[in-house]
Tab-separated table of C-alpha atoms and ligand atoms in Angstrom:
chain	number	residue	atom	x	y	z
A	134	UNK	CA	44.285	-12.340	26.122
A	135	UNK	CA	41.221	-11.417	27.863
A	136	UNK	CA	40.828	-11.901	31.628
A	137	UNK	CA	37.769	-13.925	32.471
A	138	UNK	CA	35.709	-11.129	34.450
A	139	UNK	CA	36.025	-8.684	31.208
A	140	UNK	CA	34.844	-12.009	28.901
A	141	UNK	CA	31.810	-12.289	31.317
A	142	UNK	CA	31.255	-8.603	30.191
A	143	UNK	CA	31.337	-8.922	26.917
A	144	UNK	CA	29.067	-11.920	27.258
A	145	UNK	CA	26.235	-10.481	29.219
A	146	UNK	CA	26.390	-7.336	26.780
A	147	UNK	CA	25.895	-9.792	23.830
A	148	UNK	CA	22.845	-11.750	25.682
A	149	UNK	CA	21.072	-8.035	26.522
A	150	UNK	CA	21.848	-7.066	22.905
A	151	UNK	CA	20.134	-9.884	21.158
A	152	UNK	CA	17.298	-9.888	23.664
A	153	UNK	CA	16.756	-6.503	22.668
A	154	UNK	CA	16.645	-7.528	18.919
A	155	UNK	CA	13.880	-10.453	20.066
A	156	UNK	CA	11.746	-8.762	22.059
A	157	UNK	CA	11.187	-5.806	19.164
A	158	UNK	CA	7.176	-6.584	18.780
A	159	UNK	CA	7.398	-5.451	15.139
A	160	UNK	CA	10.064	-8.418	14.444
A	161	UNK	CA	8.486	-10.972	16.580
A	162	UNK	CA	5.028	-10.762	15.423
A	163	UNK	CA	6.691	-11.151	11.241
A	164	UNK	CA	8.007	-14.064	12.814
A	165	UNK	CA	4.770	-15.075	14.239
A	166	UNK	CA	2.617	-14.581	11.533
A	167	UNK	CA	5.174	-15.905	8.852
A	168	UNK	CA	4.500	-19.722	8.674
A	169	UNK	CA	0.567	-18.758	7.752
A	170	UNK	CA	1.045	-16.440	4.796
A	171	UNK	CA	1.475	-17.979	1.432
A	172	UNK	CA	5.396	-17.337	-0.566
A	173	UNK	CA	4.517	-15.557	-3.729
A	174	UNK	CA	3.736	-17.759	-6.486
A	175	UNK	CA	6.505	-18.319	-9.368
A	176	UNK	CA	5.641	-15.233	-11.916
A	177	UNK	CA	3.433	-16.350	-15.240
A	178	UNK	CA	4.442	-14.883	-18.241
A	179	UNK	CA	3.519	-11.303	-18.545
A	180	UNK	CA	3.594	-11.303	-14.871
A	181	UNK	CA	5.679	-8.092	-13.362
A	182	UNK	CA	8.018	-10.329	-11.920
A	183	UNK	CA	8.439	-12.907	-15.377
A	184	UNK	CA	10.811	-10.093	-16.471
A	185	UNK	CA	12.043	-8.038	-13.187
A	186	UNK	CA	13.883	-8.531	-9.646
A	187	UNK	CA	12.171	-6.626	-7.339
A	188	UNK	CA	15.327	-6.712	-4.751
A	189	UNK	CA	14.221	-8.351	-1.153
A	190	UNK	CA	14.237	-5.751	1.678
A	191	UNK	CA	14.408	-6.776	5.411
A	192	UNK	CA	12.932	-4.577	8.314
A	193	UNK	CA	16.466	-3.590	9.504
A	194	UNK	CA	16.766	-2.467	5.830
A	195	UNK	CA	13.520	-0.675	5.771
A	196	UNK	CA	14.134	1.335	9.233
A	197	UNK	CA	17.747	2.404	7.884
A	198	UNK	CA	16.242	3.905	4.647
A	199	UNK	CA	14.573	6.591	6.788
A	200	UNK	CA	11.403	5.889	5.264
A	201	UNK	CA	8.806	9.002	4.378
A	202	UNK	CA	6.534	8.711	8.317
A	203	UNK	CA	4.326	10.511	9.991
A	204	UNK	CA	5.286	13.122	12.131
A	205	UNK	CA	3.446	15.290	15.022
A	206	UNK	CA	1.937	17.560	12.354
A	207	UNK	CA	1.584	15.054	9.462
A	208	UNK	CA	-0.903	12.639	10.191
A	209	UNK	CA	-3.536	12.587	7.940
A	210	UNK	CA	-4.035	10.783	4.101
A	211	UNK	CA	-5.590	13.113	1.822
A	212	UNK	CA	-7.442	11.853	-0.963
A	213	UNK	CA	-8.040	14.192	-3.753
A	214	UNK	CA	-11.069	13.349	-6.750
A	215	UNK	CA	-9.984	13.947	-10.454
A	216	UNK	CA	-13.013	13.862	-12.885
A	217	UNK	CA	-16.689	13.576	-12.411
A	218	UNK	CA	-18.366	10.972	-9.703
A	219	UNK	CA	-21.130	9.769	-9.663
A	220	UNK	CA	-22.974	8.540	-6.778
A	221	UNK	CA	-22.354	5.056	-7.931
A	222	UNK	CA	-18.612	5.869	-7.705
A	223	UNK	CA	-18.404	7.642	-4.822
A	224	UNK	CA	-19.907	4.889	-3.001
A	225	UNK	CA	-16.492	3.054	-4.055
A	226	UNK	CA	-14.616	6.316	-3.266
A	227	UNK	CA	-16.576	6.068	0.077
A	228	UNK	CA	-15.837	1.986	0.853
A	229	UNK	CA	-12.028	2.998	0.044
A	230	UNK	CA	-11.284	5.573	2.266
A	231	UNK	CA	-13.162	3.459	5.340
A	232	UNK	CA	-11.062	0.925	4.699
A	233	UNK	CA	-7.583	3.208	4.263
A	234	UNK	CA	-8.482	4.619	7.842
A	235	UNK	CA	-8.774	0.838	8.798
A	236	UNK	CA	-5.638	-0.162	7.731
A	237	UNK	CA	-3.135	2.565	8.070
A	238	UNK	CA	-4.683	3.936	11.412
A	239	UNK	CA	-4.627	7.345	10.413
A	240	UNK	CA	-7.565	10.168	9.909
A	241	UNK	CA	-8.518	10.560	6.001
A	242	UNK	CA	-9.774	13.550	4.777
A	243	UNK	CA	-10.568	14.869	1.221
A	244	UNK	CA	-9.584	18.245	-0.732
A	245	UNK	CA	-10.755	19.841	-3.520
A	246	UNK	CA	-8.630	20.476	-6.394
A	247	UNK	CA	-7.672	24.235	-7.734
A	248	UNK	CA	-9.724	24.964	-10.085
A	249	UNK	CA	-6.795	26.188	-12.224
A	250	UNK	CA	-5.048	22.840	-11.910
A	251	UNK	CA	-4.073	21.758	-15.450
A	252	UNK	CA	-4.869	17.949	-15.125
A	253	UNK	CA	-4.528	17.898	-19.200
A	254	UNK	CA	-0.944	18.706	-19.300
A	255	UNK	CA	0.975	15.868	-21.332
A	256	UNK	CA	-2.656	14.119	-21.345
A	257	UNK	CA	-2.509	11.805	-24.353
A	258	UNK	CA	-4.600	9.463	-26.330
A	259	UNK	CA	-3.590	5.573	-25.455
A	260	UNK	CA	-1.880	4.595	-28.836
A	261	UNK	CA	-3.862	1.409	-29.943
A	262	UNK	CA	-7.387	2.047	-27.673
A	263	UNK	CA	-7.729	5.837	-28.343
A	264	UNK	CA	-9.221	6.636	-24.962
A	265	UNK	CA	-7.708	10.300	-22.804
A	266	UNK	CA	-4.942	9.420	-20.907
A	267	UNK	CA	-3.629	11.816	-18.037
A	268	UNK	CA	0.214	11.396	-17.318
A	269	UNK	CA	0.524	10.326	-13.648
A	270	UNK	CA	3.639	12.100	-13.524
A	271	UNK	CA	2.016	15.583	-14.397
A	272	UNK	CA	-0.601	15.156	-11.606
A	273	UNK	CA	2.024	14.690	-9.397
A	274	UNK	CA	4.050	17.546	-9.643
A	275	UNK	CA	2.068	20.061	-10.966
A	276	UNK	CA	-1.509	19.044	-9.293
A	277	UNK	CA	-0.640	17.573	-5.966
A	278	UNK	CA	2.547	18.833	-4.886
A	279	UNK	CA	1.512	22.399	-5.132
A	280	UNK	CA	-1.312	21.900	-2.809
A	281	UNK	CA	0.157	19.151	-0.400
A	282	UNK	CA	-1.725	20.170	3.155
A	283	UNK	CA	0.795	21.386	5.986
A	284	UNK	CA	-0.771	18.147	7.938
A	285	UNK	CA	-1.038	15.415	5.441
A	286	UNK	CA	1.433	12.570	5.785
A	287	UNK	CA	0.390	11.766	1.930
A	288	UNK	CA	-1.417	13.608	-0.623
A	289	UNK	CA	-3.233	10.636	-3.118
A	290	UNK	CA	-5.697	11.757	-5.974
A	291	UNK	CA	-8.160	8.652	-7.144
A	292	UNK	CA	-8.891	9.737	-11.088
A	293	UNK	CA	-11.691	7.927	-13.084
A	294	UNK	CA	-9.521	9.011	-16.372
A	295	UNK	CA	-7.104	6.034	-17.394
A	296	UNK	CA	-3.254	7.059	-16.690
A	297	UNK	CA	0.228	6.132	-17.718
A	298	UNK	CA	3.662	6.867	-16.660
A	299	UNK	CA	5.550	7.534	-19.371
A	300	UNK	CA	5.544	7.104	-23.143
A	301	UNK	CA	6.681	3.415	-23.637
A	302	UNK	CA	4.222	2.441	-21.296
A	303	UNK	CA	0.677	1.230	-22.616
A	304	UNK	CA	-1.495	2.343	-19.085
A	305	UNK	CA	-0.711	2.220	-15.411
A	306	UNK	CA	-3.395	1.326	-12.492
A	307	UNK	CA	-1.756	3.812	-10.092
A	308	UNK	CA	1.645	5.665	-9.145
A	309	UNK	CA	3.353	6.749	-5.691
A	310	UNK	CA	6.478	8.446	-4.731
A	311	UNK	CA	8.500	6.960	-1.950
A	312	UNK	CA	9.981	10.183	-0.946
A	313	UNK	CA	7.026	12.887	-1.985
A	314	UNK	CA	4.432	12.198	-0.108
A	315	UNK	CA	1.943	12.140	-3.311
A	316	UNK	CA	0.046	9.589	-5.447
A	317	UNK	CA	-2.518	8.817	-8.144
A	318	UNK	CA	-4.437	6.176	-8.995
A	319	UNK	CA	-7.389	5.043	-11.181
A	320	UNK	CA	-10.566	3.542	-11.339
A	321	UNK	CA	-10.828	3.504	-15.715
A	322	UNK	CA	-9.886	0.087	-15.488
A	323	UNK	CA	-11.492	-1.822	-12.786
A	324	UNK	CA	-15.060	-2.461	-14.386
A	325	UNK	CA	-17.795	-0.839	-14.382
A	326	UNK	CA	-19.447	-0.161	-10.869
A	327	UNK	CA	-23.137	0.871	-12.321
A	328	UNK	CA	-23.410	-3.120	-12.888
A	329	UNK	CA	-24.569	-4.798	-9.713
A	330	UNK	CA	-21.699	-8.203	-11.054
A	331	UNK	CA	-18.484	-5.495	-11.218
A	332	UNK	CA	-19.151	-3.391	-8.064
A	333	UNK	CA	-17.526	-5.283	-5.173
A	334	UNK	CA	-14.619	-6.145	-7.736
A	335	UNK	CA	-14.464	-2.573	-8.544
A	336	UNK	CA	-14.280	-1.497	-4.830
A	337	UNK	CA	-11.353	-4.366	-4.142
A	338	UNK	CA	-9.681	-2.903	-7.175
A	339	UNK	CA	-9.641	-0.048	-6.101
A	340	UNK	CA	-8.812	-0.875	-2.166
A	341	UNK	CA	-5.842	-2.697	-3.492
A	342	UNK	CA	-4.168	-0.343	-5.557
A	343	UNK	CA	-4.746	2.847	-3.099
A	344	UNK	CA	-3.715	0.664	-0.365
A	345	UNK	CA	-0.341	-0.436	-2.495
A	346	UNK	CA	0.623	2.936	-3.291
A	347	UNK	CA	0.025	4.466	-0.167
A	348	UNK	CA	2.516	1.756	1.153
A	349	UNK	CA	4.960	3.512	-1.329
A	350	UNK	CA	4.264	6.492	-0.139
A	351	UNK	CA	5.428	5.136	3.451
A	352	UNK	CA	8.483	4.389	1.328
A	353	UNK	CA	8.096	0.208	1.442
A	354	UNK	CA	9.261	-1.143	-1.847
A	355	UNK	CA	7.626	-4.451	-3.872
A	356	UNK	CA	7.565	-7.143	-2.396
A	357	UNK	CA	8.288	-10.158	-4.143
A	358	UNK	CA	8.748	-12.926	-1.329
A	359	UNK	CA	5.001	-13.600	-0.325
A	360	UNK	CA	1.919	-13.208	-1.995
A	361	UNK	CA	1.253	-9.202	-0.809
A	362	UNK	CA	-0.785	-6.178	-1.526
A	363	UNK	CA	2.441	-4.734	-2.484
A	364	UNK	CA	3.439	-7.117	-5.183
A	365	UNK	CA	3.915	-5.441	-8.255
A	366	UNK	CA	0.863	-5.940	-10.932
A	367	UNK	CA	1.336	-5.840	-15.140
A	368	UNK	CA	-2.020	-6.554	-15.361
A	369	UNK	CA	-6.260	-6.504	-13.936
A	370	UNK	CA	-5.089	-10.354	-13.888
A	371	UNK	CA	-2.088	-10.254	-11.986
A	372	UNK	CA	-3.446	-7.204	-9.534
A	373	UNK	CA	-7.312	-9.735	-9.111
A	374	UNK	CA	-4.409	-12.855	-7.972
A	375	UNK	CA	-2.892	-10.253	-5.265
A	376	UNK	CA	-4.809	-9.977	-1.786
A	377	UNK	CA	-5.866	-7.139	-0.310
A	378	UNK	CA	-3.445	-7.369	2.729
A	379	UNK	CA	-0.221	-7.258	3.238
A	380	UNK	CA	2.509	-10.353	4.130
A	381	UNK	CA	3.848	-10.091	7.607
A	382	UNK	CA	7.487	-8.572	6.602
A	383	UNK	CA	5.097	-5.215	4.980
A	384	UNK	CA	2.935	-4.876	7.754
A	385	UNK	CA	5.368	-5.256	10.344
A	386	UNK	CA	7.420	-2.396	8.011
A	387	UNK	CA	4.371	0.060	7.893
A	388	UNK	CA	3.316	-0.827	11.652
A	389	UNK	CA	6.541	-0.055	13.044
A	390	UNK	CA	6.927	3.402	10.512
A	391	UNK	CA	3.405	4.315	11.933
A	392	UNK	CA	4.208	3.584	15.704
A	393	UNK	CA	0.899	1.314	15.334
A	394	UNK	CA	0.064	-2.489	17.080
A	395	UNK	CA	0.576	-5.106	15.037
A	396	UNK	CA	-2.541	-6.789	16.874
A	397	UNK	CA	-4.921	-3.466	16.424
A	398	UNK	CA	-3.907	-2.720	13.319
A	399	UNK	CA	-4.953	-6.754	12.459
A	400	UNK	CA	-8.462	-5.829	14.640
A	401	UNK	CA	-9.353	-2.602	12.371
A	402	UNK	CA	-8.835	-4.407	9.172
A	403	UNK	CA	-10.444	-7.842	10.250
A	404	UNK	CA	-13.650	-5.299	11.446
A	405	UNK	CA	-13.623	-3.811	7.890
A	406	UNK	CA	-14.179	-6.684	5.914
A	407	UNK	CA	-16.729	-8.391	8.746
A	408	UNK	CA	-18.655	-5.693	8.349
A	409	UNK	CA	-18.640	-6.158	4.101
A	410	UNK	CA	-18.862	-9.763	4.895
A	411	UNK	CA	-15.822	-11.145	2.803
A	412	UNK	CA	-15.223	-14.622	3.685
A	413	UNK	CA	-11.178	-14.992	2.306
A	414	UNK	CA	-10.198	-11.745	3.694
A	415	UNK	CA	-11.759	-12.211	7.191
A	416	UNK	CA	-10.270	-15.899	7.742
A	417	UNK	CA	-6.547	-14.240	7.175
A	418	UNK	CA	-6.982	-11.706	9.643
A	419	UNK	CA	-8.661	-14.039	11.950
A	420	UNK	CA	-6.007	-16.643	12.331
A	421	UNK	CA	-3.258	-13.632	11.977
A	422	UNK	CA	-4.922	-12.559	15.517
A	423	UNK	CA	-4.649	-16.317	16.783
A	424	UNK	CA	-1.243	-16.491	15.712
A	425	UNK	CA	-0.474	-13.147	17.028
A	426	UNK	CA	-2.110	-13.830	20.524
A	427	UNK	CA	-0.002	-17.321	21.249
B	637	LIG	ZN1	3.891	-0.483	-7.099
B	638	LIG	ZN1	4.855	-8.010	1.405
């Protein structure tokens, strides 16, 4: 049996233990910001989750897997161009990257690919539509790995040529590796930015799916409990229903693997999209900082 002063012990241990757990700022702001984000919507036939279970991960979870971080020489996104742009699309190459450094914190910076670089390897034409496809997988690891800088946290090339994964797939809008630091997405599907009615969907397209594989190149998973940037997408349906920003249980993942704020990292993004003047995506940040500063 216990004697009474070594119960008190134990006690007081177990009250500075769980206000240690509390007063983590990553943990109390998801709870915080929870009751104003939106639980993901049951899945619609043809819907990525109408036919998988993309498992549910908690912080704790996240912060054991020993995510892919930053570190004191890797801090900087690379973004590398596949293909020719045009003026038109750089300006959407341009909007993307501003709003990458808005949301992830971190300097972004662009490299040129080797000239050498076989970007054709395992290129194929898409079975029923006929158009080039480059495999995702070959850019990967034979175009991006090779030249990932000493001081990029992730290396992610933005292609205008369509892509896909592997052979029983039809197309893909973008792939990332949780544990290699590199990624590809592309813009062949997202309309056509030369017509004055497609641009600003291009550009949130495009915003979207860098932004969602950049998280899995932090190492965060899908998310399938709230409506999320990092849902997983089946189609330009599906990825047009998906916001641009992430759930609280993501961002408090990414803030606390980048050592960021919760609050500034709400205060860059909410800035972005003032300045572009988007009404939906400025009221979520906006009462996210309300909720945030109770
Ligand atoms: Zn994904
Ligand atoms: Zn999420």
């Amino acid at each position: 049996m216990l004697n009474q002063s070594y119960t008190f012990k134990i006690l007081w241990l177990c009250i500075i233990f769980s206000s240690c757990l509390s007063s983590n700022p990553y943990e109390s702001a998801q709870q915080k910001l929870a009751p104003i984000y939106p639980f993901k919507k049951p899945a619609q036939k043809g819907d990525w989750l109408y036919t998988r279970i993309d498992k549910y991960q908690s912080l704790n979870d996240y912060i054991k897997s020993k995510p892919t971080s930053t570190d004191s020489i890797r801090k900087k996104i690379y973004i590398m161009l596949i293909g020719d742009f045009d003026s038109t699309q750089k300006e959407i190459v341009t909007g993307t990257a501003e709003y990458l450094h808005a949301f992830y914190g971190l300097q972004i910076d662009f490299i040129e690919m080797r000239k050498d670089a076989d970007i054709f390897a395992n290129s194929r034409k898409h079975p029923t539509q006929g158009q080039l496809q480059l495999s995702a997988k070959q850019i990967m690891n034979v175009v991006l790995k090779p030249q990932l800088p000493k001081d990029a946290a992730t290396l992610i090339a933005l292609t205008n040529y369509d892509l896909y994964p592997e052979n029983s797939w039809s197309y893909i809008f973008g792939l990332g590796s949780t544990k290699e630091r590199v990624g590809v997405w592309s813009m062949y599907r997202f309309g056509d930015p030369h017509k004055k009615e497609q641009k600003e969907q291009c550009l949130m397209f495009t915003i979207k799916t860098a932004t969602h594989e950049i998280g899995h190149m932090f190492s965060l998973p899908h998310c399938a409990k709230y409506e999320c940037c990092m849902n997983g997408s089946n189609s330009l349906r599906e990825l047009n229903s998906h916001p641009t920003y992430f759930c609280p249980d993501c961002l408090a993942k990414i803030c606390w693997n980048l050592n960021q704020d919760v609050h500034a990292n709400l205060e860059r993004t909410e800035n972005f999209w003032l300045k572009r003047n988007n009404v939906t995506a400025k009221e979520v940040y906006q009462k996210s900082i309300e909720r945030l500063s109770k």
